Short mmCIF file of C-alpha atoms and ligand atoms in Angstrom, two decimals:
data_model
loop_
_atom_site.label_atom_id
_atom_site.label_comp_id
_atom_site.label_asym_id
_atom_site.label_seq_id
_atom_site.Cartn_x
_atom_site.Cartn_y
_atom_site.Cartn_z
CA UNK A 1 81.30 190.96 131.79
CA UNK A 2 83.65 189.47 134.34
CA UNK A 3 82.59 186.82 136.82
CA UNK A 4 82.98 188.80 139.77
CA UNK A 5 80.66 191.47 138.60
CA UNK A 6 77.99 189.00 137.64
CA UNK A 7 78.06 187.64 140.78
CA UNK A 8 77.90 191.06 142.79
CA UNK A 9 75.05 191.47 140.63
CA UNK A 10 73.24 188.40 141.92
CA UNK A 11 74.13 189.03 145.60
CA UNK A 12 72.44 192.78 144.57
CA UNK A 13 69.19 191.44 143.74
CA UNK A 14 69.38 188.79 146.24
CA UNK A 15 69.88 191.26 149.10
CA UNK A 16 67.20 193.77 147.22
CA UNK A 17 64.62 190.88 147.36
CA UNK A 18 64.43 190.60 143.85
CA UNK A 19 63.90 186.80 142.82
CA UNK A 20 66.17 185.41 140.22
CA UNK A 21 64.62 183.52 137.18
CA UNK A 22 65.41 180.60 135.12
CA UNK A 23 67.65 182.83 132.38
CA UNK A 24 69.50 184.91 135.00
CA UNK A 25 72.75 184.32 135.56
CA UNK A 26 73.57 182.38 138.64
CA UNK A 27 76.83 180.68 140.73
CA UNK A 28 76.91 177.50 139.62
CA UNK A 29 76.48 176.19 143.73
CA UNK A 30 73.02 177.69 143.75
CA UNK A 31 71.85 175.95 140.73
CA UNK A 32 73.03 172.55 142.20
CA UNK A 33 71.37 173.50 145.53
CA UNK A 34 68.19 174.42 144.31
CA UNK A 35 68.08 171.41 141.84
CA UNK A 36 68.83 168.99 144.68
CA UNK A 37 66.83 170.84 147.00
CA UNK A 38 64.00 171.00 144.55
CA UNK A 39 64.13 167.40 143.13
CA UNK A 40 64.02 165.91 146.90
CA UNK A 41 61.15 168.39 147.79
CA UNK A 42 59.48 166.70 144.73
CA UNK A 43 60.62 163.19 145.19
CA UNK A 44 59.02 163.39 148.83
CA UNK A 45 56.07 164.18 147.81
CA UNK A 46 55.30 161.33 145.11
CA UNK A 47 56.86 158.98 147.99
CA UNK A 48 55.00 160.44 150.31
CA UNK A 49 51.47 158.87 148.83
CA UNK A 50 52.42 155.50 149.32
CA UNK A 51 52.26 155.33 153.65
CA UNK A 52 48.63 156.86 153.14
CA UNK A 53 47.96 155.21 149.57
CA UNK A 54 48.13 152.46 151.70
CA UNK A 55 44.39 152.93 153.60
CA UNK A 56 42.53 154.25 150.65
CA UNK A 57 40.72 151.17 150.63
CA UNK A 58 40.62 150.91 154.36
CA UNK A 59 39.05 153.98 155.48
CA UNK A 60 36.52 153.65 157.91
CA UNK A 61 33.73 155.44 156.12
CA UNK A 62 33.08 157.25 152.08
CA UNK A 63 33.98 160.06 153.60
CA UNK A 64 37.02 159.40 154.61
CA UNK A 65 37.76 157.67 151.70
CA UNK A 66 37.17 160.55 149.38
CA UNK A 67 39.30 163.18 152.01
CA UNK A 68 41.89 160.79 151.45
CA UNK A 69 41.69 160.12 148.15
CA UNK A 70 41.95 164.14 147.57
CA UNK A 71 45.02 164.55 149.52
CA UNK A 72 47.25 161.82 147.76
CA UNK A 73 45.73 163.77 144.71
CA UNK A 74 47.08 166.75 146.34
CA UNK A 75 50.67 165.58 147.00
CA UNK A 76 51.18 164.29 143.58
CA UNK A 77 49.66 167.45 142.12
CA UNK A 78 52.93 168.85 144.38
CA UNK A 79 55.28 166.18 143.27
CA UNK A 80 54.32 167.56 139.17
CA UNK A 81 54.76 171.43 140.20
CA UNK A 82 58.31 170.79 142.14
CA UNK A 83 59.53 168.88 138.86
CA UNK A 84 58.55 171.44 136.66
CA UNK A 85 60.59 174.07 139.08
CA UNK A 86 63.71 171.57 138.98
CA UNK A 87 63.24 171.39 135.42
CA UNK A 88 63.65 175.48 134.64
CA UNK A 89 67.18 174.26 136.50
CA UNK A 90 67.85 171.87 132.97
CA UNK A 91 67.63 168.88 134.65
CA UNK A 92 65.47 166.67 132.98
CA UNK A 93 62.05 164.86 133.98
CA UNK A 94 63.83 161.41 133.17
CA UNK A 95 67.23 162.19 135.18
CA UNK A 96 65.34 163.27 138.35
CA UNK A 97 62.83 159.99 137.96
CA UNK A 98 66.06 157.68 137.22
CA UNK A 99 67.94 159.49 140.45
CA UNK A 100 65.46 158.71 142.79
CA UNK A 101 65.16 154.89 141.60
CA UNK A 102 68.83 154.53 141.54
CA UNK A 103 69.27 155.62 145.17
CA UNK A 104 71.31 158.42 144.48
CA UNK A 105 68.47 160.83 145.07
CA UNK A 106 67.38 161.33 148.46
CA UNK A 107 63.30 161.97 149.91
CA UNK A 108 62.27 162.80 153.58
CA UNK A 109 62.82 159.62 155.61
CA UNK A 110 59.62 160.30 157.35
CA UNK A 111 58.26 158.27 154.66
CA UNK A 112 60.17 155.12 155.26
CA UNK A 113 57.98 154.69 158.13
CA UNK A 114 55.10 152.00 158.11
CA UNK A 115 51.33 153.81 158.70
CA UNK A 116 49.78 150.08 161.32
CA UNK A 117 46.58 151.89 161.90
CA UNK A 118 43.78 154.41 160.84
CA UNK A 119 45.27 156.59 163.62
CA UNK A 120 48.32 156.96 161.13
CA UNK A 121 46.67 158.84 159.10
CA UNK A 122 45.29 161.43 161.64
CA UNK A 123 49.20 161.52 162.77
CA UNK A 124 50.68 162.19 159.42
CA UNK A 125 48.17 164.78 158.61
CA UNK A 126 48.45 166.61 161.69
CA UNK A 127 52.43 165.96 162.39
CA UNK A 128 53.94 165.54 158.88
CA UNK A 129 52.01 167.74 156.81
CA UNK A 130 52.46 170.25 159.62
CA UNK A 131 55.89 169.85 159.96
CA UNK A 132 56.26 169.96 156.03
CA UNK A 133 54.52 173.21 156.07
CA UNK A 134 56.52 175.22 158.77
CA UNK A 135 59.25 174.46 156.24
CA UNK A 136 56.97 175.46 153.05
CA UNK A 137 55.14 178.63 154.63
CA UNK A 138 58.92 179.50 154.70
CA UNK A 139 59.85 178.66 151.56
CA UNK A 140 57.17 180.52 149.31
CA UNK A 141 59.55 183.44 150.12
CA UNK A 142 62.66 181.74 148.56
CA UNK A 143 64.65 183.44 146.24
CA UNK A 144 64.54 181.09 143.21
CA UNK A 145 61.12 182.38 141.31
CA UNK A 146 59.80 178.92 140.12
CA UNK A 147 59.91 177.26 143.14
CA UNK A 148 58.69 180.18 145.32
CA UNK A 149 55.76 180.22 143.13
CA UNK A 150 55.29 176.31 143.14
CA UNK A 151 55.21 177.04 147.25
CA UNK A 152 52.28 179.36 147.27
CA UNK A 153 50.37 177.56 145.45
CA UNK A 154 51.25 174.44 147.13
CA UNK A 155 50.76 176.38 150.59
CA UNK A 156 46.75 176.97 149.59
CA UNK A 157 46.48 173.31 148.98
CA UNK A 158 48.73 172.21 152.44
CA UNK A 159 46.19 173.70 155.61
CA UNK A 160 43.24 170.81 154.20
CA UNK A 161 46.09 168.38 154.79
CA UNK A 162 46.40 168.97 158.67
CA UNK A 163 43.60 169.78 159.81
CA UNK A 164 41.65 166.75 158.21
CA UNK A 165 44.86 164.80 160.32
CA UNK A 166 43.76 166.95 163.22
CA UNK A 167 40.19 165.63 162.99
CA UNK A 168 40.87 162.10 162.69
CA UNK A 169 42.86 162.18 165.93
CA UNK A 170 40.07 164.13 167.25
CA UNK A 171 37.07 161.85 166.91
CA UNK A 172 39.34 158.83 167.63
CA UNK A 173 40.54 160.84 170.89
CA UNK A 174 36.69 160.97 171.84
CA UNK A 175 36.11 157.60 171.28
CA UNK A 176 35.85 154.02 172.85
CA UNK A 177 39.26 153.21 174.99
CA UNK A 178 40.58 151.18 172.04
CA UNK A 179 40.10 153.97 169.94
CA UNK A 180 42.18 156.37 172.13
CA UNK A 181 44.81 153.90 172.45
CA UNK A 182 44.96 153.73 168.97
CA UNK A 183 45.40 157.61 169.00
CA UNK A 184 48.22 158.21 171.43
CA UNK A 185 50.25 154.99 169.57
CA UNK A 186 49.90 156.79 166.30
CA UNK A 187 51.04 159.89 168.27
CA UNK A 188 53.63 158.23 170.22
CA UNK A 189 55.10 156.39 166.46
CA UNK A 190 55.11 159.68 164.64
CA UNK A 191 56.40 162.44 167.21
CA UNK A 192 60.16 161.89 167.11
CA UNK A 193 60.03 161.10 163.25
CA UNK A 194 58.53 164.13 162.34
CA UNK A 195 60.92 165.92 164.57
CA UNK A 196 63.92 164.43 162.90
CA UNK A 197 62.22 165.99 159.39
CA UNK A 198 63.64 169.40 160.37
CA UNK A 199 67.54 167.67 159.81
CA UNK A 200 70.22 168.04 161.79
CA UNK A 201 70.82 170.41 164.39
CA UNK A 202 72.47 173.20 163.52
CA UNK A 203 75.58 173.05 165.21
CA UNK A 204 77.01 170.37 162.65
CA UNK A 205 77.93 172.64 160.33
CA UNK A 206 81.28 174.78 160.89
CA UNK A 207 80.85 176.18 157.20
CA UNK A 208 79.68 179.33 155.91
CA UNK A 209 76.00 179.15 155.17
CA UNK A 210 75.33 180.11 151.98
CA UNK A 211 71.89 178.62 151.77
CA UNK A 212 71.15 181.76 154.06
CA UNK A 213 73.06 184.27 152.21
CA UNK A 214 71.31 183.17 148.91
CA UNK A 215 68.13 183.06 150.55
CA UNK A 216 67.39 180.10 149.47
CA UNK A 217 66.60 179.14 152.94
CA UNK A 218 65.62 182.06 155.36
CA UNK A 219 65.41 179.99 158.45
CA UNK A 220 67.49 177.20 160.28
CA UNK A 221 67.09 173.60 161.15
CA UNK A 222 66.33 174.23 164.71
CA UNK A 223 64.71 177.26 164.46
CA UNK A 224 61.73 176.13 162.30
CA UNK A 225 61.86 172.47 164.57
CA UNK A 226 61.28 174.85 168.01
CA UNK A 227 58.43 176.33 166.18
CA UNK A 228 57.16 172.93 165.63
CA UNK A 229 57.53 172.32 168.81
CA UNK A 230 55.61 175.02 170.27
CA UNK A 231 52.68 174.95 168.16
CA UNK A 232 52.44 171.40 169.08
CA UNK A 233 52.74 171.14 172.84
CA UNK A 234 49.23 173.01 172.99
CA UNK A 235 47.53 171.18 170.40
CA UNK A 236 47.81 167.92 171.85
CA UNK A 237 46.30 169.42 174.83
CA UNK A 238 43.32 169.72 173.20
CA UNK A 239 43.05 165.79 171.57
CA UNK A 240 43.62 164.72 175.71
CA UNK A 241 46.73 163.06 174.44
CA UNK A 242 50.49 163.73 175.14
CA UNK A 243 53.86 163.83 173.20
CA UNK A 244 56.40 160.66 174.39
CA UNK A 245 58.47 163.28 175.62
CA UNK A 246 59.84 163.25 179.18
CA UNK A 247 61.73 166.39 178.53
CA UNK A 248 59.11 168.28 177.11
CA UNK A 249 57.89 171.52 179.83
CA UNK A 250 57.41 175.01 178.91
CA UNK A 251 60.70 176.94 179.56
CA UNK A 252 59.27 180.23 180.94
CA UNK A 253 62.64 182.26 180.59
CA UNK A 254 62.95 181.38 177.12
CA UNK A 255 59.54 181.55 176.04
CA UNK A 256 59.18 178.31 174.41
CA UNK A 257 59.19 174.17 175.08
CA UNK A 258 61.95 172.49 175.92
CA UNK A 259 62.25 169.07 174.61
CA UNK A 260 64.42 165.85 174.23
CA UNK A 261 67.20 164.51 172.14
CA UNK A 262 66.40 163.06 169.14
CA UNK A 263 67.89 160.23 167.89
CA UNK A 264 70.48 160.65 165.34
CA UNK A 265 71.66 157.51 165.09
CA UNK A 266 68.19 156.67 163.90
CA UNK A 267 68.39 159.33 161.60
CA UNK A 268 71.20 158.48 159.32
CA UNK A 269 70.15 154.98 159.07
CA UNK A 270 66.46 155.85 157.95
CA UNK A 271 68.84 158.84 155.80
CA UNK A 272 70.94 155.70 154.42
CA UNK A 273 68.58 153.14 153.43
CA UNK A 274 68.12 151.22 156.67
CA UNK A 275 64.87 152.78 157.76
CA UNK A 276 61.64 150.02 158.37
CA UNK A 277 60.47 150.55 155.04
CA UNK A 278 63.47 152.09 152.21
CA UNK A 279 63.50 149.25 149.98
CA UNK A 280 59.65 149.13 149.78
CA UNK A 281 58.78 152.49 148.93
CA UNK A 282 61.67 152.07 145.87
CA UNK A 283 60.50 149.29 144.92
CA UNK A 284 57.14 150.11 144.97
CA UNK A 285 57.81 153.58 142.97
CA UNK A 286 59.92 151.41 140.26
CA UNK A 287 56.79 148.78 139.51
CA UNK A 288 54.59 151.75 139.28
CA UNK A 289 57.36 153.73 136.57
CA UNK A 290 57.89 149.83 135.22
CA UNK A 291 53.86 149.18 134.74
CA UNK A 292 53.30 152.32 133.32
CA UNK A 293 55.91 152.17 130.69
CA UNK A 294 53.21 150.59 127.66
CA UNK A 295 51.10 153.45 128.49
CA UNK A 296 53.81 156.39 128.08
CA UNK A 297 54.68 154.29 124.83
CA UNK A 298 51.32 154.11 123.64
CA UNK A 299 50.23 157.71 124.13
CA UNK A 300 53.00 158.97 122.03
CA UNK A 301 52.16 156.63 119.59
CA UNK A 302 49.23 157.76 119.25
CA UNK A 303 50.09 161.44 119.64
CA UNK A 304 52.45 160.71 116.26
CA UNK A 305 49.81 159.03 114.33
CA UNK A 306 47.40 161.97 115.30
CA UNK A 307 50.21 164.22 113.72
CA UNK A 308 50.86 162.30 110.42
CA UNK A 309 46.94 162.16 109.87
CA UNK A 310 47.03 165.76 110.18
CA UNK A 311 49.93 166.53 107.79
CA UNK A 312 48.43 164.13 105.28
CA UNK A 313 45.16 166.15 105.74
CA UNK B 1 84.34 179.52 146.92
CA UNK B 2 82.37 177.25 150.01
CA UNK B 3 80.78 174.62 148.52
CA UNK B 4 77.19 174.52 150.98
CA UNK B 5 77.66 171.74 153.61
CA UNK B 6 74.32 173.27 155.92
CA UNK B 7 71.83 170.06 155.76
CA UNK B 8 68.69 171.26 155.50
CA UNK B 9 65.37 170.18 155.96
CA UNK B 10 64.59 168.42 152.40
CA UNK B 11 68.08 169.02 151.42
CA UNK B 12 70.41 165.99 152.43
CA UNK B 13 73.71 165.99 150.76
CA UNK B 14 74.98 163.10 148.70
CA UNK B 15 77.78 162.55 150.33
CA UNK B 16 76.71 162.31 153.97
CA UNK B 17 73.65 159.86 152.49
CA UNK B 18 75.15 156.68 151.03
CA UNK B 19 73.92 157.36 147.77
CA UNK B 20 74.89 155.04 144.43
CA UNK B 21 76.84 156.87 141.82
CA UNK B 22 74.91 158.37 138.70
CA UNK B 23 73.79 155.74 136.69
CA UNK B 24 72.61 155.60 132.80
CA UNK B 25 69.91 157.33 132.37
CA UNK B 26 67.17 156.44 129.36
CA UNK B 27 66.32 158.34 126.48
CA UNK B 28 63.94 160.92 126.95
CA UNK B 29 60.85 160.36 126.31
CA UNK B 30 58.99 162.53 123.03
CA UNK B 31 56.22 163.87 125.91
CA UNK B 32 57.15 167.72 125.01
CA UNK B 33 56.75 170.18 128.25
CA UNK B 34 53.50 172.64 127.39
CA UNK B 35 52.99 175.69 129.39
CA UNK B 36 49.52 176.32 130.73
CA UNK B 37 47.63 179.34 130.86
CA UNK B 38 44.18 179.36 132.61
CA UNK B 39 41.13 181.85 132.54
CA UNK B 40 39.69 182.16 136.77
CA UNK B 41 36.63 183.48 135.50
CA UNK B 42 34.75 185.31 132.40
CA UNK B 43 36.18 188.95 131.60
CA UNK B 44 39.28 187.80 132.86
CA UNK B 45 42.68 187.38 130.79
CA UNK B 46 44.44 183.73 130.67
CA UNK B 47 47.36 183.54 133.36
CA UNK B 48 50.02 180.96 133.24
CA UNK B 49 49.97 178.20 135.74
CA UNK B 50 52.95 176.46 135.18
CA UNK B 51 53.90 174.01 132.81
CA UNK B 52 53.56 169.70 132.37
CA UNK B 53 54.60 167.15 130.00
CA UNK B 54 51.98 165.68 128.01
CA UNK B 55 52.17 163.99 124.38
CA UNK B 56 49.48 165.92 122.79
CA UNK B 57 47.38 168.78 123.43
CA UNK B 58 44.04 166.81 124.69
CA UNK B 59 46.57 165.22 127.09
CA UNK B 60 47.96 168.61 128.25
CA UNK B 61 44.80 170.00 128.73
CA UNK B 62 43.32 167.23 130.15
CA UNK B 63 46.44 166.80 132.83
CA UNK B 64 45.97 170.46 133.18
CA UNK B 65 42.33 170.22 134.41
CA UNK B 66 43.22 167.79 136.78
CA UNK B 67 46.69 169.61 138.17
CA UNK B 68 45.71 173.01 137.95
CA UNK B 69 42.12 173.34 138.32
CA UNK B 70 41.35 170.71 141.31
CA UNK B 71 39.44 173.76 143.49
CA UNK B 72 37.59 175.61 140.90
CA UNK B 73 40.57 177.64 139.84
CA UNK B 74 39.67 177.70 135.83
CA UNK B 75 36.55 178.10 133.41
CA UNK B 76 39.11 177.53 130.35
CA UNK B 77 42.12 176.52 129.97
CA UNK B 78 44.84 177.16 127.30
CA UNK B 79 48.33 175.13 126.48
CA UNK B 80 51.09 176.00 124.20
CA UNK B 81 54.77 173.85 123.73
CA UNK B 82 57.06 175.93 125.74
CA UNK B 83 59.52 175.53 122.69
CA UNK B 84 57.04 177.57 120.81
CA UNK B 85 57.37 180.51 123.43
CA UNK B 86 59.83 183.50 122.63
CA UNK B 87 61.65 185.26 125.66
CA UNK B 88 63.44 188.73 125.47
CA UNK B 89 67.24 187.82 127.08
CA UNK B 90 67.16 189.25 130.51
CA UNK B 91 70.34 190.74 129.15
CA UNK B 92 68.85 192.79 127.33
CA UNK B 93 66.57 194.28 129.84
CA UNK B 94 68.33 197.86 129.76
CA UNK B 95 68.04 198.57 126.36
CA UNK B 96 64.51 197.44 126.17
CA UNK B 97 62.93 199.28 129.18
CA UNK B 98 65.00 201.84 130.29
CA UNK B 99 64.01 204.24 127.40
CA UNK B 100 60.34 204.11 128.67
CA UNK B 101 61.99 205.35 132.16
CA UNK B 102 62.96 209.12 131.23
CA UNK B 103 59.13 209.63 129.68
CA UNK B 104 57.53 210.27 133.00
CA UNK B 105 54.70 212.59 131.29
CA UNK B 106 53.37 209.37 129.83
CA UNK B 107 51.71 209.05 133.68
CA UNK B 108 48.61 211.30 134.59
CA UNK B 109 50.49 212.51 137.23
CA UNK B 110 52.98 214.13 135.31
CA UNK B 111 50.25 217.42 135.16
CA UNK B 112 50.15 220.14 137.92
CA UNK B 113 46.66 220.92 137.26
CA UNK B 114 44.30 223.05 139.93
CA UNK B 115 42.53 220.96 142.63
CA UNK B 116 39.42 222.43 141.84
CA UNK B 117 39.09 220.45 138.63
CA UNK B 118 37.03 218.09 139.29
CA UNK B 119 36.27 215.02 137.00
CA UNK B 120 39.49 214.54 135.46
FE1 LIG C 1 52.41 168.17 149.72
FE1 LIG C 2 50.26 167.52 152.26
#
């Protein structure tokens, strides 16, 4: 069959809604998009436990604790799925794990940034993990099979995420005067972050968008970051807090918030390695890989003496 | 044809992130990837899941428990070597289901029978 014609035939089932599988043919662009799309998704997720790994011991009560303890669980239960998605791609396990600690992999930025307080984690929950889900909710509809299906289920595990967040903020925002201090800081650290997780604005791009056309992605940059936006705007109404947003009012012509600039500059430098805390989470991902190796080593040594006693049975 | 330049959310390109060159990367380890099927409940069939690396079966099935089954998802759980598993080429999928296509009186429908009959 000639090129041309297997490509018409992808576009075909693309356009029909019919998801492509790991032994379909595919252009070779939407492999490498999905597999870097994939592999950050996943590497973002197994960063993403060490900002809240880091109060584990320091929550304020055994509940707490164990809420906590169940959503780290959660995001590396993520991290494994997205892997095994990227792998169907034929990149392997080791290759993804060795990109990310060489740098040359990326993972949101939002996790660069330092959680100070308990009110972090009632920010993250309710800001990150609801940011991360506009883009998710979205996603389980992608056109690549494995990781639409790694969405869903990842989806059922996500709404826990931010509305335990949600809750923290609440009972801090009904608290002593400390306490709600605490809350809007966390609120007023996290807001522009978690905007900037959305990427650039959609104007930068003068190329075609094939993302779109493959259906890879089914929504843009700024449309899912309005969304955010909206949903938002009246939820902090109801913690007594607000967004450090002069900008932000309710634009009644358009039907949805207007907001502020974001600050790209800050962006690209958390993007490139010069965010508050890049060189920590690496390094703090490599001593885990590093400290770990003996125990890889010694389960498949024992996995291979399990197998010779079993032949010599 | 366009290469994608669109930045995405969870989708920064290497060139506009000051990332290192590819580097060496290690041997792989001997975990082998298993594929996991679990049972939701009694009377039901196993479904996959998804798949894990593990080096043995205890370890797949314990990782398994703990990846797949964290909300009462499973009463058992099965796991197999994905090289074990046999595909049919998606190539192939004319020749192998078409033929079933033109055999429409294999469906209950396929009989013009009187409404009266009732029961059947
Ligand atoms: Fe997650
Ligand atoms: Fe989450």
């Amino acid at each position: 069959m000639e090129h041309h014609n297997l490509e018409q035939i992808f576009q075909d089932k693309i356009d029909q809604e019919i998801k492509i599988e790991p032994r379909d043919w595919m252009p070779d662009a939407y492999r490498k998009t999905n597999l870097r799309q994939i592999s950050q998704h996943a590497h973002s997720e197994i960063v993403g436990m060490l900002p809240e790994g880091n109060w584990i011991s320091r929550a304020p009560s055994l509940k707490r604790k164990a809420i906590l303890l169940a959503k780290v669980q959660d995001e590396a239960g993520h991290g494994l799925y997205l892997y095994a998605a990227a792998e169907t791609l034929g990149q392997s396990r080791e290759q993804m794990i060795e990109d990310l600690h060489s740098g040359r992999a990326k993972y949101s930025s939002i996790f660069n940034y330092p959680t100070l307080t308990w009110a972090d984690m009632g920010a993250i929950g309710w800001l990150v993990d609801g940011a991360a889900i506009m883009n998710q909710v979205m996603l389980t509809r992608t056109s690549y099979g494995p990781y639409a299906r790694a969405m869903v289920r990842i989806c059922k595990e996500e709404s826990f995420h931010q509305r335990q967040g949600f809750e923290i903020l609440l009972v801090l925002s009904k608290g002593s005067d400390a306490q709600k201090a605490m809350c809007q800081d966390a609120i007023n650290r996290w807001w522009w972050p978690a905007l900037m997780m959305f990427g650039p604005r959609d104007g930068e791009s003068t190329n075609s968008d094939m993302s779109m056309k493959w259906k890879i992605k089914r929504k843009s940059n700024d449309e899912l970051r309005q969304q955010f936006v909206d949903m938002i705007a009246e939820q902090v109404k109801l913690l007594n807090m607000t967004l450090p947003d002069e900008k932000l009012r309710w634009n009644e012509n358009k039907k949805h918030y207007d907001f502020g600039e974001i600050n790209w500059d800050e962006f690209w430098q958390v993007v490139k390695g010069n965010g508050p805390c890049n060189k920590e989470r690496l390094a703090a991902r490599k001593k885990a890989w590093e400290e770990g190796r003996w125990v890889r080593e010694a389960a498949s040594a024992y996995a291979a003496k399990q197998k010779q006693k079993q032949q010599a049975a | 044809m366009q290469l994608i330049r669109k930045f995405y959310y969870g989708d920064i390109p290497e060139d506009a992130s000051g990332a290192a060159k590819a580097g060496p990367v290690q041997p792989a380890s001997d975990w082998p990837l298993w594929e996991v099927f679990i049972r939701s409940k009694q009377g039901l069939e196993h479904k996959h899941v998804g798949s894990l690396h593990a080096a043995d079966a205890t370890m797949a099935i314990e990782n398994a428990r703990d990846v797949y089954t964290r909300r009462s998802e499973g009463i058992s759980i099965w796991v197999v070597e994905s090289h074990h598993i046999k595909t049919s080429a998606p190539e192939a999928a004319a020749e192998l289901y078409e033929p079933a296509q033109d055999k429409i009186y294999r469906h209950p429908t396929f009989y013009d029978l009187p409404d009266e009959i009732k029961h059947m």
